[in-house]
Structures are given as C-alpha cells and as structure tokens.
Amino acid sequence: MEYRPDVCMEEGCPVCGDKVSGYHYGLLTCESCKGFFKRTVQNNKKYICAEYQECWIDKSQRKRCPFCRFQKCLHVGMRLEAVRADRMRGGRNKFGPMYKRDRALKQQRHLALTEATGGLSCSPPLVSSALHRDLAFTGGLLPGITLPTAQSDCISYQYSLHPNSSTPAPTHYQCTSFSDWAIKLERSNNCGASSEGSVVGVPPLVQEFLRCDPDELQLQRKVSAHLMEHQTGWEDHDNPSTFSLMCHMADQTLISIVEWARSSIFFKQLKVGDQMKLLQSCWSDLLLLDLISRQVLYGREGRLLLVTGQEIELADIASHVGPTLASLIQRGQELVGKLDIIKVDRQEFACIKFLILFNPDVKELDGHQLIESVQEQVEGALLEYTLVTSSHLLGRFAGLLLCVSELRVLSSLAEEYLCYKHLSAEVPCNSLLIEMLYAKCNWD
DNA sequence: GTAGCCTTGATC
DNA sequence: GATCAAGGCTAC
C-alpha cells in the first residue's frame, strides 16, 4: 500500500485544532501543544482554572487557560509516560507500534472514503476541522447548497451559512457517499422480505409496526430541507452554534416522531389527552432511540450519523465537549456497541418504539387498560419475533429489554443536560425540546 | 510562558 | 542513511 503521510497530517490537533506536526506523546498533535504538554509534565506544573474548568480550547484561546488545556491534552489521550523522566534525547519510545497502527488505520479510512465517494475526496472530509471554529464548534453541520441526490454522490458542506455571504466558503467537506448509504438502507429495508411484501417468519403485528416506521431517506431529506430553509432565520447577526443546530435537528426529528405516533396503529385510537401524556413521558426516550437505532442500522464505527445523513467523528465530538456530555456520549456509544453485537434489526427497533410509547406506568391515563393491553401485545410480538430469529430463546428478548432500561437512564440524563443548557440560555428559543421538557416537569 | 525550529538517537 | 518522536534552544 502506498504510504501517504499527508493523510495523517490533514487532521487538526485534537487539543486546539492547529496544524498537526506529527505524533507527540501518544497522538497526532501540533507543535505548540506538544511543547506545552512537555513543559507541564517535566516541570510538574500545577494550574488553576479561573472559571468553571470547562474553558474552550482552540488555536486562538489555548493560552488563556493552561489548566483546561492540560485537562484537554489528557482527555484526548496524550500520555504522561511518554515524557521521559531522564530527559534522554532522540530515539523512539514504546508507542512506535501504536503510531504505526494508527497511521495504517487512518490510511485505510482515507482509502475507504475515497472509494465510497468515487474518488472525489480531493479535499479531506474532516468535519473535525470545522468543529474547531468556535466555542460551540460551529460550522460544517448544516447541509450546504448541495443536498444529497441520486446524481450527486457527494454531500457538500460550507462554512458559510449564508449563501449570499461575501465571505468565501474556505473548504468543502465530504460526507458518506449517498449511494453507499442508500445501499445500506435498501439492504436493511429488504431484510427478510418476500416478493409479495409480507415477511417470512415475522409476526403480522411486527410487520404492521414496520409499515408505520418512517422512511429514513424521506426523513433525511425533510430535516435537511427544513434546516436549509430556516437557517437564515436563526440568529441573523451571527452563525448559530453547533449545539443550537443540533437542537434544531432534534426538534425536527421530534416532530417526525410525533407524526409517526399520530399515524400509528393503536395510538390513533387513544384520546388526545392520553396521546399527549404518553408522548410527554417518552419523547426523550424515542429521540434517543432514533439516534441510537440510526447508528446500529446505518452507522459506521467511531462516527455519529446524524438524521441529515452527515457523519461526525466521535473522537472529535468527545474532544470538544465538557465531561458531562462526553460521559453521555460514551455511554451512548456503549449501548450502540451492545445493540450492534446482537445485531438488532429494524423489526426489533420498530417494536421497541411501540414498547416505549405505550407505557402503562404513565399516570392518569384514561385508556390505561388499552395501553396496558397494547404493551402486552407488543412484548408478545417482540418475543415471538426474537424466538423466530434467535436460537438463544429468552436471552435475546431479555437483552433487548435491558437495553431499553439503559436507554431510559441515558435519556433521563440527556434531559438533565438539556435543562442545564437551557438554563445557560444555550438552547434556541421556541424549541420543541424545551416545550416537552417543561410539559414533563409540570406534569410530573 | 509560548511556540517554532533545532538536535539527538533508536529503529527501520 | 532516512525517519521521526523525543528533548533543547531561543526569540517573542
């Protein structure tokens, strides 16, 4: 394989986003963070953060808070043990093979991406570089002018959120090839389907749940179109932060979840009051399930696939967020890993959605009996389906229920985080997320 | 204290 | 001998 050193150097420093100069103390970093890390460790420096130990570190602000800079160095994986106690110069350390593996991996990823995008990746698809732009890693997350189409194999992004802006978009980023993604979708959609449209071995109720499920590509187009249509209306004076964009994205996903529920079997039979109570009780579970199922069904390892079809390196996100969100992402990743190992399919995810929605534990339900009965039917259908598809008898079913419990814990933590961000005025106004959050609080 | 460039030396 | 990741030097 031809070795291309530039592939590794294209990425920004994981600490500050500056130009990488090589592997230093365990990973690719820039020269200044290398020097900073060395000075700190060699001289056993102790820093104090003047604020809340969550200072943003980028190229322009890295000098402001050495405490947070050093914390970030450690967080992204710089290794203390790579700083030599004896100060011996030259030579290699024990990380040599690790650097080699990392290089090979990056090279492999680059080639895979080049192939997936039909050799169009002349400029690197590094959303990570865009993440370094501002405190809330703005940019690169709104689909630009080019929406994925069958003709366009490459999804472009621009820095500039305003098409008429005089500032030229400095870089185009590429994302997952649309055709590659579509192939994955098609494969997933057709799993087990017979030519008549019924599915062999799949209980009729599960088939009905699957029929209610929104089409992923339609959802992607809808959310992307909405974000592009409304981007000029947000924070006219400034670019919206990435967190704010994520909120808009989540809002749109939530709207699609409500639409899904309203048009679904059983739910349509409920009184509006009960419908509201059920949705208010589980909106965050469903939102998180939507995100997680997307990773399991269509995502790639180490990346976060957004509802718009864009992908972000998880390592990049983790290195740009505070400890609370980083821990949430970590747990989410672990859950995706668990579901990935047991290869949960669309049928099972469809059942889980109904299982979450029809929660008889919700208080003051008029149609409590009906909801309890639906929950039993869903459980029965899921159990039947897992028994048909898995040889592990009850193990798979029990495993899925355990994952649902973990998902509920995570969504509750995510709600707390959202609440905190809302109190810090970082969530956009008129957010459906906040409306749901408040509805739940008042109702609880 | 920072950060860019230089020197060193084990490994390939 | 080339490479490259350590530590060192020094202008700012």
CSV table of N, CA and C in Angstrom, one decimal, chain A residues 81-217:
chain,number,residue,atom,x,y,z
A,81,GLU,N,3.3,9.2,30.4
A,81,GLU,CA,4.5,8.3,30.4
A,81,GLU,C,5.4,8.4,29.2
A,82,ALA,N,4.9,9.2,28.2
A,82,ALA,CA,5.8,9.4,27.0
A,82,ALA,C,6.8,10.5,27.3
A,83,VAL,N,6.6,11.3,28.3
A,83,VAL,CA,7.6,12.3,28.7
A,83,VAL,C,8.7,11.6,29.5
A,84,ARG,N,9.9,11.7,29.1
A,84,ARG,CA,10.9,10.9,29.7
A,84,ARG,C,11.4,11.6,31.0
A,85,ALA,N,11.5,10.8,32.0
A,85,ALA,CA,11.9,11.3,33.3
A,85,ALA,C,13.4,11.6,33.2
A,86,ASP,N,14.2,10.8,32.5
A,86,ASP,CA,15.6,11.0,32.4
A,86,ASP,C,16.0,12.1,31.3
A,87,ARG,N,15.0,12.6,30.7
A,87,ARG,CA,15.2,13.6,29.6
A,87,ARG,C,16.1,13.2,28.5
A,88,MET,N,16.3,12.0,28.3
A,88,MET,CA,17.1,11.5,27.2
A,88,MET,C,16.6,11.9,25.9
A,89,ARG,N,17.5,12.4,25.0
A,89,ARG,CA,17.0,12.9,23.7
A,89,ARG,C,17.0,11.8,22.7
A,90,GLY,N,16.3,12.0,21.6
A,90,GLY,CA,16.3,11.1,20.5
A,90,GLY,C,15.7,9.8,20.7
A,91,GLY,N,15.9,8.9,19.7
A,91,GLY,CA,15.4,7.6,19.8
A,91,GLY,C,13.9,7.5,19.7
A,92,ARG,N,13.4,6.3,19.9
A,92,ARG,CA,11.9,6.0,19.8
A,92,ARG,C,11.5,5.5,21.2
A,93,ASN,N,10.1,5.6,21.4
A,93,ASN,CA,9.6,5.1,22.6
A,93,ASN,C,8.7,3.9,22.3
A,94,LYS,N,8.0,3.4,23.4
A,94,LYS,CA,7.2,2.2,23.2
A,94,LYS,C,6.0,2.4,22.4
A,95,PHE,N,5.7,3.7,22.1
A,95,PHE,CA,4.4,3.9,21.3
A,95,PHE,C,4.6,3.8,19.8
A,96,GLY,N,5.9,3.5,19.4
A,96,GLY,CA,6.1,3.3,18.0
A,96,GLY,C,5.1,2.5,17.2
A,97,PRO,N,4.9,1.2,17.7
A,97,PRO,CA,4.0,0.4,17.0
A,97,PRO,C,2.5,0.9,17.0
A,98,MET,N,2.2,1.6,18.1
A,98,MET,CA,0.9,2.2,18.2
A,98,MET,C,0.7,3.3,17.1
A,99,TYR,N,1.7,4.1,16.9
A,99,TYR,CA,1.7,5.2,15.9
A,99,TYR,C,1.6,4.5,14.5
A,100,LYS,N,2.3,3.4,14.3
A,100,LYS,CA,2.2,2.7,13.0
A,100,LYS,C,0.8,2.2,12.7
A,101,ARG,N,0.2,1.6,13.8
A,101,ARG,CA,-1.1,1.1,13.6
A,101,ARG,C,-2.1,2.2,13.3
A,102,ASP,N,-1.9,3.3,14.0
A,102,ASP,CA,-2.8,4.4,13.8
A,102,ASP,C,-2.7,5.0,12.4
A,103,ARG,N,-1.5,5.1,12.0
A,103,ARG,CA,-1.2,5.6,10.6
A,103,ARG,C,-1.9,4.7,9.6
A,104,ALA,N,-1.7,3.4,9.8
A,104,ALA,CA,-2.3,2.4,8.8
A,104,ALA,C,-3.8,2.5,8.8
A,105,LEU,N,-4.4,2.7,10.0
A,105,LEU,CA,-5.9,2.8,10.2
A,105,LEU,C,-6.4,4.1,9.4
A,106,LYS,N,-5.7,5.2,9.7
A,106,LYS,CA,-6.1,6.4,9.0
A,106,LYS,C,-6.0,6.3,7.5
A,107,GLN,N,-4.9,5.6,7.1
A,107,GLN,CA,-4.7,5.4,5.6
A,107,GLN,C,-5.9,4.6,5.1
A,108,GLN,N,-6.2,3.6,5.8
A,108,GLN,CA,-7.3,2.7,5.4
A,108,GLN,C,-8.6,3.4,5.3
A,109,ARG,N,-8.9,4.2,6.3
A,109,ARG,CA,-10.2,5.0,6.3
A,109,ARG,C,-10.2,6.0,5.1
A,110,HIS,N,-9.0,6.6,4.9
A,110,HIS,CA,-9.0,7.5,3.8
A,110,HIS,C,-9.3,6.9,2.5
A,111,LEU,N,-8.7,5.7,2.3
A,111,LEU,CA,-8.9,4.9,1.1
A,111,LEU,C,-10.3,4.5,0.9
A,112,ALA,N,-10.9,4.0,2.0
A,112,ALA,CA,-12.3,3.6,2.0
A,112,ALA,C,-13.2,4.7,1.6
A,113,LEU,N,-12.9,5.9,2.2
A,113,LEU,CA,-13.7,7.1,1.9
A,113,LEU,C,-13.6,7.5,0.5
A,114,THR,N,-12.3,7.4,0.0
A,114,THR,CA,-12.1,7.8,-1.4
A,114,THR,C,-12.9,6.9,-2.3
A,115,GLU,N,-12.9,5.6,-2.0
A,115,GLU,CA,-13.6,4.7,-2.8
A,115,GLU,C,-15.1,4.9,-2.8
A,116,ALA,N,-15.6,5.2,-1.5
A,116,ALA,CA,-17.0,5.4,-1.3
A,116,ALA,C,-17.5,6.6,-2.0
A,117,THR,N,-16.7,7.6,-2.1
A,117,THR,CA,-17.1,8.9,-2.8
A,117,THR,C,-16.7,8.9,-4.2
A,118,GLY,N,-16.3,7.8,-4.7
A,118,GLY,CA,-16.0,7.7,-6.2
A,118,GLY,C,-14.7,8.5,-6.5
A,119,GLY,N,-13.8,8.5,-5.6
A,119,GLY,CA,-12.5,9.2,-5.9
A,119,GLY,C,-12.6,10.7,-5.9
A,120,LEU,N,-13.7,11.2,-5.2
A,120,LEU,CA,-13.9,12.6,-5.3
A,120,LEU,C,-13.2,13.3,-4.1
A,121,SER,N,-12.6,12.6,-3.2
A,121,SER,CA,-12.2,13.2,-1.9
A,121,SER,C,-10.8,13.9,-2.1
A,122,CYS,N,-10.8,14.9,-3.0
A,122,CYS,CA,-9.6,15.6,-3.2
A,122,CYS,C,-9.3,16.5,-2.0
A,123,SER,N,-10.4,17.0,-1.3
A,123,SER,CA,-10.2,17.7,0.0
A,123,SER,C,-10.7,16.8,1.1
A,124,PRO,N,-10.1,16.8,2.2
A,124,PRO,CA,-10.4,15.9,3.3
A,124,PRO,C,-11.8,16.1,3.9
A,125,PRO,N,-12.6,15.1,4.1
A,125,PRO,CA,-13.9,15.3,4.7
A,125,PRO,C,-13.8,15.4,6.2
A,126,LEU,N,-13.1,16.4,6.7
A,126,LEU,CA,-12.9,16.5,8.1
A,126,LEU,C,-13.9,17.4,8.7
A,127,VAL,N,-15.0,16.9,9.2
A,127,VAL,CA,-15.9,17.7,9.9
A,127,VAL,C,-15.2,18.3,11.1
A,128,SER,N,-14.2,17.5,11.6
A,128,SER,CA,-13.5,17.9,12.8
A,128,SER,C,-12.9,19.2,12.7
A,129,SER,N,-12.3,19.6,11.5
A,129,SER,CA,-11.7,20.9,11.4
A,129,SER,C,-12.7,22.0,11.5
A,130,ALA,N,-13.9,21.7,11.0
A,130,ALA,CA,-14.9,22.7,11.2
A,130,ALA,C,-15.3,22.9,12.7
A,131,LEU,N,-15.2,21.8,13.4
A,131,LEU,CA,-15.6,21.8,14.8
A,131,LEU,C,-14.7,22.8,15.6
A,132,HIS,N,-13.5,23.1,15.1
A,132,HIS,CA,-12.7,23.9,15.8
A,132,HIS,C,-13.0,25.4,15.7
A,133,ARG,N,-14.0,25.7,14.9
A,133,ARG,CA,-14.2,27.1,14.6
A,133,ARG,C,-14.6,28.0,15.7
A,134,ASP,N,-15.5,27.6,16.6
A,134,ASP,CA,-15.8,28.4,17.7
A,134,ASP,C,-16.1,27.7,18.9
A,135,LEU,N,-16.5,28.3,19.9
A,135,LEU,CA,-16.7,27.8,21.2
A,135,LEU,C,-17.6,26.6,21.2
A,136,ALA,N,-18.7,26.7,20.5
A,136,ALA,CA,-19.6,25.5,20.4
A,136,ALA,C,-19.4,24.7,19.2
A,137,PHE,N,-18.2,24.7,18.7
A,137,PHE,CA,-17.9,24.1,17.4
A,137,PHE,C,-18.9,24.3,16.3
A,138,THR,N,-19.1,25.5,16.0
A,138,THR,CA,-20.0,25.9,14.9
A,138,THR,C,-19.4,25.5,13.6
A,139,GLY,N,-20.3,25.2,12.6
A,139,GLY,CA,-19.9,25.1,11.2
A,139,GLY,C,-19.9,23.7,10.8
A,140,GLY,N,-20.1,23.5,9.5
A,140,GLY,CA,-19.9,22.2,8.9
A,140,GLY,C,-21.0,21.2,9.2
A,141,LEU,N,-22.0,21.7,10.0
A,141,LEU,CA,-23.1,20.7,10.3
A,141,LEU,C,-24.4,21.0,9.6
A,142,LEU,N,-24.5,22.2,9.0
A,142,LEU,CA,-25.7,22.4,8.2
A,142,LEU,C,-25.4,21.9,6.8
A,143,PRO,N,-26.3,21.2,6.2
A,143,PRO,CA,-26.0,20.8,4.8
A,143,PRO,C,-25.9,22.1,4.0
A,144,GLY,N,-25.0,22.1,3.1
A,144,GLY,CA,-24.8,23.4,2.4
A,144,GLY,C,-25.7,23.5,1.2
A,145,ILE,N,-25.3,23.9,0.1
A,145,ILE,CA,-26.2,24.1,-1.0
A,145,ILE,C,-26.6,22.8,-1.6
A,146,THR,N,-25.6,21.8,-1.6
A,146,THR,CA,-25.9,20.6,-2.3
A,146,THR,C,-26.6,19.6,-1.3
A,147,LEU,N,-27.8,19.2,-1.6
A,147,LEU,CA,-28.4,18.2,-0.9
A,147,LEU,C,-28.1,16.9,-1.6
A,148,PRO,N,-28.1,15.8,-0.8
A,148,PRO,CA,-27.9,14.5,-1.4
A,148,PRO,C,-28.9,14.2,-2.5
A,149,THR,N,-28.5,13.9,-3.6
A,149,THR,CA,-29.4,13.5,-4.7
A,149,THR,C,-28.8,12.3,-5.4
A,150,ALA,N,-29.6,11.6,-6.1
A,150,ALA,CA,-29.0,10.4,-6.8
A,150,ALA,C,-27.9,10.8,-7.8
A,151,GLN,N,-28.0,12.0,-8.3
A,151,GLN,CA,-26.9,12.5,-9.2
A,151,GLN,C,-25.6,12.9,-8.5
A,152,SER,N,-25.8,13.4,-7.3
A,152,SER,CA,-24.7,13.9,-6.5
A,152,SER,C,-24.3,12.8,-5.5
A,153,ASP,N,-23.1,12.3,-5.7
A,153,ASP,CA,-22.6,11.2,-4.8
A,153,ASP,C,-21.9,11.8,-3.6
A,154,CYS,N,-21.8,13.1,-3.6
A,154,CYS,CA,-21.0,13.7,-2.5
A,154,CYS,C,-21.9,14.8,-1.9
A,155,ILE,N,-22.0,14.7,-0.6
A,155,ILE,CA,-22.7,15.8,0.2
A,155,ILE,C,-21.7,16.9,0.5
A,156,SER,N,-22.0,18.1,0.1
A,156,SER,CA,-21.1,19.2,0.4
A,156,SER,C,-21.6,20.0,1.6
A,157,TYR,N,-20.6,20.5,2.3
A,157,TYR,CA,-20.9,21.5,3.4
A,157,TYR,C,-20.1,22.7,3.2
A,158,GLN,N,-20.7,23.8,3.6
A,158,GLN,CA,-19.9,25.0,3.5
A,158,GLN,C,-19.8,25.6,4.9
A,159,TYR,N,-18.8,26.3,5.1
A,159,TYR,CA,-18.7,27.1,6.4
A,159,TYR,C,-19.8,28.1,6.5
A,160,SER,N,-19.9,28.8,5.3
A,160,SER,CA,-20.8,30.0,5.3
A,160,SER,C,-22.3,29.5,5.4
A,161,LEU,N,-23.0,30.0,6.4
A,161,LEU,CA,-24.4,29.6,6.5
A,161,LEU,C,-25.3,30.5,5.6
A,162,HIS,N,-24.7,31.5,5.1
A,162,HIS,CA,-25.5,32.4,4.3
A,162,HIS,C,-25.0,32.4,2.8
A,163,PRO,N,-25.8,31.8,2.0
A,163,PRO,CA,-25.3,31.6,0.6
A,163,PRO,C,-24.9,32.9,-0.1
A,164,ASN,N,-25.5,34.0,0.4
A,164,ASN,CA,-25.1,35.3,-0.3
A,164,ASN,C,-24.0,36.0,0.4
A,165,SER,N,-23.4,35.4,1.4
A,165,SER,CA,-22.3,36.0,2.2
A,165,SER,C,-21.2,36.3,1.2
A,166,SER,N,-20.5,37.4,1.5
A,166,SER,CA,-19.4,37.7,0.6
A,166,SER,C,-18.1,36.9,1.0
A,167,THR,N,-18.2,36.3,2.2
A,167,THR,CA,-17.1,35.5,2.7
A,167,THR,C,-17.0,34.2,1.9
A,168,PRO,N,-16.0,33.9,1.2
A,168,PRO,CA,-15.9,32.7,0.5
A,168,PRO,C,-15.9,31.5,1.5
A,169,ALA,N,-16.6,30.4,1.1
A,169,ALA,CA,-16.5,29.2,1.9
A,169,ALA,C,-15.1,28.6,1.7
A,170,PRO,N,-14.3,28.5,2.8
A,170,PRO,CA,-12.9,28.1,2.6
A,170,PRO,C,-12.8,26.7,2.2
A,171,THR,N,-13.6,25.8,2.6
A,171,THR,CA,-13.4,24.4,2.3
A,171,THR,C,-14.7,23.7,2.1
A,172,HIS,N,-14.7,22.7,1.3
A,172,HIS,CA,-15.9,21.9,1.1
A,172,HIS,C,-15.5,20.6,1.8
A,173,TYR,N,-16.5,20.1,2.5
A,173,TYR,CA,-16.3,18.8,3.2
A,173,TYR,C,-17.1,17.7,2.6
A,174,GLN,N,-16.6,16.6,2.6
A,174,GLN,CA,-17.4,15.5,2.1
A,174,GLN,C,-17.9,14.6,3.2
A,175,CYS,N,-19.0,13.9,3.0
A,175,CYS,CA,-19.5,13.1,4.0
A,175,CYS,C,-19.7,11.7,3.3
A,176,THR,N,-20.4,10.8,4.0
A,176,THR,CA,-20.6,9.5,3.5
A,176,THR,C,-21.2,9.6,2.1
A,177,SER,N,-20.8,8.8,1.2
A,177,SER,CA,-21.3,8.7,-0.1
A,177,SER,C,-22.8,8.4,0.0
A,178,PHE,N,-23.6,9.2,-0.7
A,178,PHE,CA,-25.1,9.0,-0.7
A,178,PHE,C,-25.4,7.6,-1.2
A,179,SER,N,-24.8,7.2,-2.3
A,179,SER,CA,-25.1,5.9,-2.8
A,179,SER,C,-24.8,4.7,-1.9
A,180,ASP,N,-23.7,4.9,-1.2
A,180,ASP,CA,-23.2,3.9,-0.2
A,180,ASP,C,-24.3,3.8,0.9
A,181,TRP,N,-24.8,4.9,1.4
A,181,TRP,CA,-25.7,5.0,2.4
A,181,TRP,C,-27.1,4.4,2.0
A,182,ALA,N,-27.4,4.7,0.7
A,182,ALA,CA,-28.7,4.2,0.2
A,182,ALA,C,-28.6,2.7,0.0
A,183,ILE,N,-27.5,2.2,-0.3
A,183,ILE,CA,-27.4,0.7,-0.4
A,183,ILE,C,-27.6,0.1,0.9
A,184,LYS,N,-27.0,0.7,1.9
A,184,LYS,CA,-27.2,0.2,3.3
A,184,LYS,C,-28.6,0.2,3.7
A,185,LEU,N,-29.3,1.3,3.4
A,185,LEU,CA,-30.7,1.4,3.7
A,185,LEU,C,-31.5,0.4,3.0
A,186,GLU,N,-31.3,0.2,1.7
A,186,GLU,CA,-32.0,-0.7,0.9
A,186,GLU,C,-31.9,-2.1,1.5
A,187,ARG,N,-30.6,-2.5,1.8
A,187,ARG,CA,-30.3,-3.8,2.4
A,187,ARG,C,-31.1,-4.0,3.7
A,188,SER,N,-31.1,-3.0,4.5
A,188,SER,CA,-31.8,-3.1,5.8
A,188,SER,C,-33.3,-3.2,5.6
A,189,ASN,N,-33.8,-2.4,4.6
A,189,ASN,CA,-35.3,-2.4,4.4
A,189,ASN,C,-35.7,-3.7,3.9
A,190,ASN,N,-34.9,-4.3,3.1
A,190,ASN,CA,-35.3,-5.6,2.4
A,190,ASN,C,-35.1,-6.8,3.2
A,191,CYS,N,-34.5,-6.6,4.4
A,191,CYS,CA,-34.1,-7.8,5.2
A,191,CYS,C,-35.2,-8.7,5.4
A,192,GLY,N,-35.2,-9.9,4.8
A,192,GLY,CA,-36.2,-10.9,5.1
A,192,GLY,C,-37.5,-10.7,4.3
A,193,ALA,N,-37.6,-9.8,3.5
A,193,ALA,CA,-38.9,-9.5,2.8
A,193,ALA,C,-39.0,-10.5,1.6
A,194,SER,N,-40.2,-11.0,1.5
A,194,SER,CA,-40.5,-11.8,0.3
A,194,SER,C,-41.0,-10.9,-0.8
A,195,SER,N,-41.2,-11.5,-2.0
A,195,SER,CA,-41.6,-10.7,-3.1
A,195,SER,C,-43.0,-10.2,-3.0
A,196,GLU,N,-43.9,-10.8,-2.2
A,196,GLU,CA,-45.2,-10.2,-2.0
A,196,GLU,C,-45.3,-9.1,-1.1
A,197,GLY,N,-44.2,-8.8,-0.4
A,197,GLY,CA,-44.3,-7.6,0.5
A,197,GLY,C,-44.5,-8.1,1.9
A,198,SER,N,-45.0,-9.3,2.2
A,198,SER,CA,-45.1,-9.8,3.5
A,198,SER,C,-43.7,-10.4,3.9
A,199,VAL,N,-43.5,-10.6,5.1
A,199,VAL,CA,-42.1,-11.0,5.6
A,199,VAL,C,-42.2,-12.4,6.2
A,200,VAL,N,-41.3,-13.2,5.7
A,200,VAL,CA,-41.3,-14.6,6.2
A,200,VAL,C,-40.9,-14.7,7.6
A,201,GLY,N,-41.7,-15.3,8.5
A,201,GLY,CA,-41.3,-15.5,9.9
A,201,GLY,C,-41.5,-14.3,10.8
A,202,VAL,N,-42.0,-13.2,10.2
A,202,VAL,CA,-42.2,-12.0,11.0
A,202,VAL,C,-43.7,-11.9,11.4
A,203,PRO,N,-43.9,-11.9,12.7
A,203,PRO,CA,-45.3,-11.8,13.2
A,203,PRO,C,-46.1,-10.6,12.5
A,204,PRO,N,-47.3,-10.8,12.2
A,204,PRO,CA,-48.1,-9.7,11.5
A,204,PRO,C,-48.0,-8.3,12.2
A,205,LEU,N,-48.1,-8.4,13.5
A,205,LEU,CA,-48.0,-7.1,14.3
A,205,LEU,C,-46.7,-6.4,14.1
A,206,VAL,N,-45.6,-7.2,14.1
A,206,VAL,CA,-44.3,-6.6,13.8
A,206,VAL,C,-44.2,-6.0,12.4
A,207,GLN,N,-44.9,-6.7,11.5
A,207,GLN,CA,-44.9,-6.2,10.1
A,207,GLN,C,-45.7,-4.8,10.1
A,208,GLU,N,-46.7,-4.8,10.9
A,208,GLU,CA,-47.5,-3.5,10.9
A,208,GLU,C,-46.7,-2.4,11.5
A,209,PHE,N,-45.9,-2.7,12.6
A,209,PHE,CA,-45.0,-1.7,13.2
A,209,PHE,C,-44.0,-1.2,12.2
A,210,LEU,N,-43.5,-2.1,11.4
A,210,LEU,CA,-42.5,-1.8,10.4
A,210,LEU,C,-43.1,-0.9,9.3
A,211,ARG,N,-44.4,-1.2,9.0
A,211,ARG,CA,-45.1,-0.4,8.0
A,211,ARG,C,-45.3,1.1,8.5
A,212,CYS,N,-45.5,1.2,9.8
A,212,CYS,CA,-45.7,2.6,10.4
A,212,CYS,C,-44.4,3.4,10.4
A,213,ASP,N,-43.3,2.6,10.4
A,213,ASP,CA,-42.0,3.3,10.6
A,213,ASP,C,-41.7,4.3,9.4
A,214,PRO,N,-41.3,5.5,9.7
A,214,PRO,CA,-41.0,6.4,8.7
A,214,PRO,C,-39.8,6.0,7.8
A,215,ASP,N,-39.8,6.4,6.6
A,215,ASP,CA,-38.7,6.1,5.7
A,215,ASP,C,-37.5,7.0,6.0
A,216,GLU,N,-36.4,6.3,6.2
A,216,GLU,CA,-35.2,7.0,6.6
A,216,GLU,C,-34.7,8.1,5.6
A,217,LEU,N,-34.8,7.8,4.3
A,217,LEU,CA,-34.3,8.7,3.3
A,217,LEU,C,-35.3,9.9,3.2
